[in-house]
Amino acid sequence: MAASVREKQAAALKRMLNFNVPPVKNSASEPVWKVLIYDRFGQDIISPLLAVKELRDMGITLHLLLHSDRDPIPDVPAIYFVMPTEENIDRICQDLRNQLYESYYLNFISAISRSKLEDIASAALGANAVNQVTKVFDQYLNFITLEDDMFVLCNQNKELVSYHAINRSDIMDTDMEIIMDTIVDSLFCFFVTLGAVPIIRCPRGNAAEMVAVKLDKKLRENLRDARNSLFTGDTIGAGQFSFQRPLLVLVDRNLDLATPLHHTWTYQALVHDVLDFHLNRVDMEVSTGHENSPAGARPKKKNRKSYDLTAADKFWQKHKGSPFPEVAESVQQELDTYRAQEDEVKHLKSIMGLEGEDEGAISMLSDNTAKLTSAVSSLPELLEKKRLIDLHTNVATAVLEHIKTRKLDVYFECEEKLMSKSTLDKSLLDMISDPDAGTPEDKMRLFLIYYISSLQPPSEFDLEQYKKALTDAGCNLSPLNYIKQWKAFAKMAAGPTNYGNSGTKTMGLFSRVMNSGSQFVMEGVKNLVLKQQNLPVTRTLDSLMDMKSNPETDDYRYFDPKMLRGSESSVPRNKNPFQEAIVFVVGGGNYIEYQNLVDYTKAKPGKHVLYGCSELFNASQFLKQLSQLGQK
């Protein structure tokens, strides 16, 4: 696998910041100092990929938002990285008139239309600045890469392409067209950056099919136009896909509504579910001050902190898919090894303070000089280690708080049982009416998962009882109204989704050893171990990737943009299994599905799977959308 999408997108950005010529490695010359001007879209694309330090190394001294008040810096070139929207273009024209910078390199995140280009040209003429507009580029980078194998379409204005927007009952055809075009534009940019033309499969009769038809058309038109095709020459050769093309599986969120509401047990998905985790950055409150303050003391002050959880963070990369108890243990182990190293350095310090009179000290000194040298050289590494340990101690403690106060382990176990149709230890009604277990939102999520995954909907009488219990627990029932309609509609279309025979086994409460010396008091939290089971999205991918016959996917349509005539068939031309695939969920995705695909791929050596979605939401954001749909 040559390069991941994340590396390719980062390389494209670096090329852009170097005036669109590939940066030369190891050149001793200073970089050209320049200003970077971006809009919110550009900011969201750059921030998960390049840190401020990297920007500085590329010669970016200032990075500013396009629509902020900017002072003129007449002797510096400016690189713009913005969406080609009306207001952005107007602002660029204004900059030209005010002669803010020495020269302008205009990079548009997605392709700019002819008429808007003409607007810029006339403004440049009017401002007598034609020579200063050095280059205008379409970058085709209109998507956000969050992991090597995960991307999301947009973060700004995401309500425009949200599940709610696509599934509104009063949606006009024209609105739907706009939403589909937005999604297709981003997917097109994604494949241009990837340098590959996919083979597209999608189900019939939903939003995913509309996206597939439009994307097929757009790719086809681009391939037709040989002179301006974006898929020829050098880009293709550098692709990570050797000679085999990737498979793009487009699925609709409606394929599986239970997973986005599911309580989860792996680290990354938990952080996204219970904390404010956004574009690889988590914002949280950290309490300062000592734990055991005297009784009359003022309450501790809370500080807002934000941490970046990135590819460079080894601990995060290793454990983001691990069950939470494992993560807590690993943080503790890291902390212990760190303390041992720290003690060694302290010990050296005390020896160094010895008087150099007696022989023993002198010989120890020479022996310790070597040790000290190695200790000093390992200091930066130690400090970085300490920073990561603190970060994960804080994040994991915050997550643990939520698990304990809301009994998330119980919810997780209970929902797993519901989804795999096994019997519950404790009746659903008891859980909903238990005032100590979870927030009203947790209860609603539990009930909706029960409602979605049950074969027979509960009888009217039972439903009334559940509704009463939910209302007493303070739940808002509008999501249920929508799910009822959805289920009635889905029933006509197909049977309920099968979630496989998943399950968890409880390993007993945490070992005491772990409890006594650990920062994480895990008492009462179940030590659940996951059994690998494939979620609907992963199962769909599996049958399409390996060309298995499966009633769920046999009817999927097949598009190959490279075929001259678009043939309307669901019969695949090539019968070989695919090695590379991209799963894209129209209507939003989550880290649970992403993790499930990662685990699935681990078990299949040689296969690469990317996960993409139109927006990334956690359960409470998804519930909000469902309740908006249910209020109609």
PDB file of N, CA and C in Angstrom, residues 8 18-19 30 54 67 78 106 112 130 156 169 172 227 232 240-241 328 343 362 367 379 384 466 525 534 592 596 618:
ATOM      1  N   LYS A   8      -1.776  11.420   1.155  1.00  0.00           N
ATOM      2  CA  LYS A   8      -1.937  12.092  -0.147  1.00  0.00           C
ATOM      3  C   LYS A   8      -2.517  13.489   0.016  1.00  0.00           C
ATOM      4  N   ASN A  18       3.559  25.351  -1.086  1.00  0.00           N
ATOM      5  CA  ASN A  18       4.845  25.645  -1.713  1.00  0.00           C
ATOM      6  C   ASN A  18       4.609  26.207  -3.114  1.00  0.00           C
ATOM      7  N   PHE A  19       3.572  27.006  -3.272  1.00  0.00           N
ATOM      8  CA  PHE A  19       3.203  27.620  -4.573  1.00  0.00           C
ATOM      9  C   PHE A  19       2.965  26.561  -5.645  1.00  0.00           C
ATOM     10  N   GLU A  30      16.236  28.777   3.019  1.00  0.00           N
ATOM     11  CA  GLU A  30      15.093  29.160   3.844  1.00  0.00           C
ATOM     12  C   GLU A  30      13.818  29.050   3.005  1.00  0.00           C
ATOM     13  N   GLU A  54       4.223  22.592  11.490  1.00  0.00           N
ATOM     14  CA  GLU A  54       4.482  22.186  10.094  1.00  0.00           C
ATOM     15  C   GLU A  54       4.220  23.343   9.145  1.00  0.00           C
ATOM     16  N   HIS A  67     -12.608  35.976   6.138  1.00  0.00           N
ATOM     17  CA  HIS A  67     -13.562  37.026   6.505  1.00  0.00           C
ATOM     18  C   HIS A  67     -13.229  37.668   7.847  1.00  0.00           C
ATOM     19  N   ALA A  78       0.542  35.848  -0.853  1.00  0.00           N
ATOM     20  CA  ALA A  78      -0.538  35.240  -0.071  1.00  0.00           C
ATOM     21  C   ALA A  78      -1.081  34.027  -0.803  1.00  0.00           C
ATOM     22  N   LEU A 106      -4.395  31.768  -5.793  1.00  0.00           N
ATOM     23  CA  LEU A 106      -5.762  31.420  -5.399  1.00  0.00           C
ATOM     24  C   LEU A 106      -5.976  29.915  -5.581  1.00  0.00           C
ATOM     25  N   ILE A 112     -13.948  25.807  -9.441  1.00  0.00           N
ATOM     26  CA  ILE A 112     -14.627  27.116  -9.540  1.00  0.00           C
ATOM     27  C   ILE A 112     -15.283  27.226 -10.910  1.00  0.00           C
ATOM     28  N   VAL A 130      -3.601  42.645 -12.286  1.00  0.00           N
ATOM     29  CA  VAL A 130      -3.581  41.395 -13.052  1.00  0.00           C
ATOM     30  C   VAL A 130      -2.268  40.649 -12.856  1.00  0.00           C
ATOM     31  N   GLN A 156     -18.389  22.192   8.345  1.00  0.00           N
ATOM     32  CA  GLN A 156     -19.187  23.423   8.259  1.00  0.00           C
ATOM     33  C   GLN A 156     -20.488  23.086   7.531  1.00  0.00           C
ATOM     34  N   SER A 169     -39.745  14.776   5.513  1.00  0.00           N
ATOM     35  CA  SER A 169     -40.890  14.338   4.704  1.00  0.00           C
ATOM     36  C   SER A 169     -41.288  15.426   3.705  1.00  0.00           C
ATOM     37  N   MET A 172     -38.135  19.091  -0.951  1.00  0.00           N
ATOM     38  CA  MET A 172     -38.443  19.345  -2.366  1.00  0.00           C
ATOM     39  C   MET A 172     -37.394  18.634  -3.217  1.00  0.00           C
ATOM     40  N   ARG A 227      -8.574  15.821 -22.628  1.00  0.00           N
ATOM     41  CA  ARG A 227      -7.585  16.888 -22.434  1.00  0.00           C
ATOM     42  C   ARG A 227      -7.525  17.329 -20.981  1.00  0.00           C
ATOM     43  N   THR A 232      -5.501  11.082 -15.422  1.00  0.00           N
ATOM     44  CA  THR A 232      -4.561  10.538 -16.386  1.00  0.00           C
ATOM     45  C   THR A 232      -3.152  10.823 -15.917  1.00  0.00           C
ATOM     46  N   GLN A 240      -2.265   4.275  -4.807  1.00  0.00           N
ATOM     47  CA  GLN A 240      -1.912   3.162  -3.945  1.00  0.00           C
ATOM     48  C   GLN A 240      -2.503   1.886  -4.525  1.00  0.00           C
ATOM     49  N   PHE A 241      -3.382   2.036  -5.515  1.00  0.00           N
ATOM     50  CA  PHE A 241      -4.042   0.859  -6.053  1.00  0.00           C
ATOM     51  C   PHE A 241      -3.221   0.398  -7.231  1.00  0.00           C
ATOM     52  N   ALA A 328      -7.598   1.610  30.321  1.00  0.00           N
ATOM     53  CA  ALA A 328      -7.279   2.089  31.666  1.00  0.00           C
ATOM     54  C   ALA A 328      -6.058   1.358  32.206  1.00  0.00           C
ATOM     55  N   ASP A 343      12.392   8.199  38.401  1.00  0.00           N
ATOM     56  CA  ASP A 343      13.116   7.949  39.655  1.00  0.00           C
ATOM     57  C   ASP A 343      14.600   7.747  39.390  1.00  0.00           C
ATOM     58  N   ILE A 362      34.141   8.943  43.478  1.00  0.00           N
ATOM     59  CA  ILE A 362      34.785   9.283  42.211  1.00  0.00           C
ATOM     60  C   ILE A 362      34.516   8.200  41.169  1.00  0.00           C
ATOM     61  N   ASP A 367      31.208   6.398  36.418  1.00  0.00           N
ATOM     62  CA  ASP A 367      30.243   5.415  35.961  1.00  0.00           C
ATOM     63  C   ASP A 367      28.920   6.118  35.644  1.00  0.00           C
ATOM     64  N   LEU A 379      15.676  12.897  27.922  1.00  0.00           N
ATOM     65  CA  LEU A 379      14.707  13.804  28.556  1.00  0.00           C
ATOM     66  C   LEU A 379      13.566  14.251  27.627  1.00  0.00           C
ATOM     67  N   GLU A 384       7.807  14.144  26.450  1.00  0.00           N
ATOM     68  CA  GLU A 384       6.728  13.873  25.495  1.00  0.00           C
ATOM     69  C   GLU A 384       5.870  12.723  26.028  1.00  0.00           C
ATOM     70  N   TYR A 466     -44.237   1.395  28.231  1.00  0.00           N
ATOM     71  CA  TYR A 466     -42.882   1.896  27.968  1.00  0.00           C
ATOM     72  C   TYR A 466     -42.903   3.411  27.837  1.00  0.00           C
ATOM     73  N   VAL A 525     -17.480  -1.471  37.803  1.00  0.00           N
ATOM     74  CA  VAL A 525     -17.636  -1.399  36.344  1.00  0.00           C
ATOM     75  C   VAL A 525     -17.344  -2.770  35.768  1.00  0.00           C
ATOM     76  N   ASN A 534     -19.859  -8.781  12.911  1.00  0.00           N
ATOM     77  CA  ASN A 534     -19.914  -7.755  11.873  1.00  0.00           C
ATOM     78  C   ASN A 534     -21.236  -7.003  11.897  1.00  0.00           C
ATOM     79  N   ILE A 592     -18.248   3.672  15.767  1.00  0.00           N
ATOM     80  CA  ILE A 592     -18.503   2.257  16.065  1.00  0.00           C
ATOM     81  C   ILE A 592     -18.358   1.458  14.778  1.00  0.00           C
ATOM     82  N   ASN A 596     -15.527  -1.249  13.657  1.00  0.00           N
ATOM     83  CA  ASN A 596     -15.943  -2.582  13.225  1.00  0.00           C
ATOM     84  C   ASN A 596     -15.274  -2.950  11.892  1.00  0.00           C
ATOM     85  N   ASN A 618     -22.334  11.682  16.945  1.00  0.00           N
ATOM     86  CA  ASN A 618     -22.444  10.710  18.027  1.00  0.00           C
ATOM     87  C   ASN A 618     -23.927  10.531  18.330  1.00  0.00           C
TER      88      ASN A 618
END
